[in-house]
CSV table of C-alpha atoms in Angstrom, one decimal:
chain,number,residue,atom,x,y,z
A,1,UNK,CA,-34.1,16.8,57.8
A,2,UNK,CA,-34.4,18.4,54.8
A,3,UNK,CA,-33.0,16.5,51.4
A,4,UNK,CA,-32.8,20.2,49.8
A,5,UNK,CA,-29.2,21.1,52.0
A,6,UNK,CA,-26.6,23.7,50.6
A,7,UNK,CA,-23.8,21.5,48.1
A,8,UNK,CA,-21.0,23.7,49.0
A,9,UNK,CA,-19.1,25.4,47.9
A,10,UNK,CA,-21.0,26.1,45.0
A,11,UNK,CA,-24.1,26.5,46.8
A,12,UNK,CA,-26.3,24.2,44.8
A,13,UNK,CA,-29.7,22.5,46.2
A,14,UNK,CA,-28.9,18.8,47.0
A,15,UNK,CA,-32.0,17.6,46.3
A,16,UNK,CA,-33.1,19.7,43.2
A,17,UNK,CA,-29.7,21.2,41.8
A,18,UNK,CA,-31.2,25.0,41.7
A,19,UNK,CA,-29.5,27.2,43.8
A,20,UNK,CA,-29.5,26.8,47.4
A,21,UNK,CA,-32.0,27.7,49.0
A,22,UNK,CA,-34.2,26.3,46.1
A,23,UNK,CA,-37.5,27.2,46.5
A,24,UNK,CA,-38.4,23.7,48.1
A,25,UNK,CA,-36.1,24.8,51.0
A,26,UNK,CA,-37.8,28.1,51.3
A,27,UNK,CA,-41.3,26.5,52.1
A,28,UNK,CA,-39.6,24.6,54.4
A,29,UNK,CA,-38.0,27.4,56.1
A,30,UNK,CA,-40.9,29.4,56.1
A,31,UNK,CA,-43.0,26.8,57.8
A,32,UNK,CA,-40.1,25.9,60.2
A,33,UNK,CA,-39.5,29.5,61.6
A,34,UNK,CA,-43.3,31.0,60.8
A,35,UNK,CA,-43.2,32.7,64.5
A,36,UNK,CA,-39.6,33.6,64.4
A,37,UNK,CA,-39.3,35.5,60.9
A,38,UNK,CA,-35.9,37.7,62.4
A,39,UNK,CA,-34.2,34.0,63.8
A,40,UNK,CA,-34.5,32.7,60.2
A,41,UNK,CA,-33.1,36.0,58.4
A,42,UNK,CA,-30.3,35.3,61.3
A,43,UNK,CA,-29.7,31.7,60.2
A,44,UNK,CA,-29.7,32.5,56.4
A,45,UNK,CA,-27.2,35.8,57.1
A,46,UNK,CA,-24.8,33.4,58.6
A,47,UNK,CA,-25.1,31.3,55.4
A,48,UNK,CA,-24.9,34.4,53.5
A,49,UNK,CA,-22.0,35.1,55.3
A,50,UNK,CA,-20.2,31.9,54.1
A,51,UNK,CA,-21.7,31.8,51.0
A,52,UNK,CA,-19.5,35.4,50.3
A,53,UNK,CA,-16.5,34.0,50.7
A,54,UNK,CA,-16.9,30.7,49.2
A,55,UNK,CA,-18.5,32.9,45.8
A,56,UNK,CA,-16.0,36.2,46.2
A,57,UNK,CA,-17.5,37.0,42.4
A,58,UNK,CA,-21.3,37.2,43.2
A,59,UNK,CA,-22.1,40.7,43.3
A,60,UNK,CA,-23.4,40.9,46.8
A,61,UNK,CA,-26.5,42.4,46.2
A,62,UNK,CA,-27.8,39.5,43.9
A,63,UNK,CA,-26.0,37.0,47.0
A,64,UNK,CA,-28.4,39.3,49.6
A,65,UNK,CA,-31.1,39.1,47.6
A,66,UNK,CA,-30.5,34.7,47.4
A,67,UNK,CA,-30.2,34.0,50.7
A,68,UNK,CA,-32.1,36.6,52.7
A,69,UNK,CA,-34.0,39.2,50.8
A,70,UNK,CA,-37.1,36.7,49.9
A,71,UNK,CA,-37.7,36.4,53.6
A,72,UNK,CA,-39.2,40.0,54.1
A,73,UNK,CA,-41.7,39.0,50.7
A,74,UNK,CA,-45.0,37.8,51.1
A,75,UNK,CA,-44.9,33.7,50.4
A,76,UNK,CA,-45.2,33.1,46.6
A,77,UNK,CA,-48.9,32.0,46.3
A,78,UNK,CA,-49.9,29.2,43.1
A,79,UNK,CA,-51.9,30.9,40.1
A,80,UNK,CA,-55.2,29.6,39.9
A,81,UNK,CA,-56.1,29.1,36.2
A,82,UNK,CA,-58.1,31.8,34.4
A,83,UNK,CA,-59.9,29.2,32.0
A,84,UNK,CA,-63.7,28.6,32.0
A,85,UNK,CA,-64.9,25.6,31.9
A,86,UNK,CA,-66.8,23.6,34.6
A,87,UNK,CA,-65.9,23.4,37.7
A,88,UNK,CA,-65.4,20.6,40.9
């Protein structure tokens, strides 16, 4: 189990204190659903879902965006550094 869990009802990252899901959390859920891609945007709608009524002043777009809207992006990828200099 995960220490980065939704702090509700504000929707804050237990283990981190960004909001929830941190991106922590989203590696995690990537890896954890990486042949199921629709049962995770399933499992974060229903948290959307709460997440709406506990936060009935986030503009929903922004709250779709949060909670489900990263899962259709490719997965964020580390810059490699541009410098020269000698290499491993």
């Amino acid at each position: 189990m995960s220490t980065h869990g939704p702090v509700l009802p504000i929707w804050s990252c237990g283990g981190c204190d960004l909001p929830w899901p941190c991106p922590t959390r989203r590696r995690e859920l990537r890896a954890e659903y990486a042949d199921a891609p629709v049962s995770l945007a399933l499992y974060l709608g229903a948290y959307l879902v709460q997440a709406a009524k506990d936060m009935p002043w986030a503009p929903a777009g922004a709250l779709h965006r949060r909670f489900v809207g990263w899962t259709r992006q490719p997965p964020e990828v580390p810059q490699r550094s541009t410098a020269t200099g000698p290499r491993p």
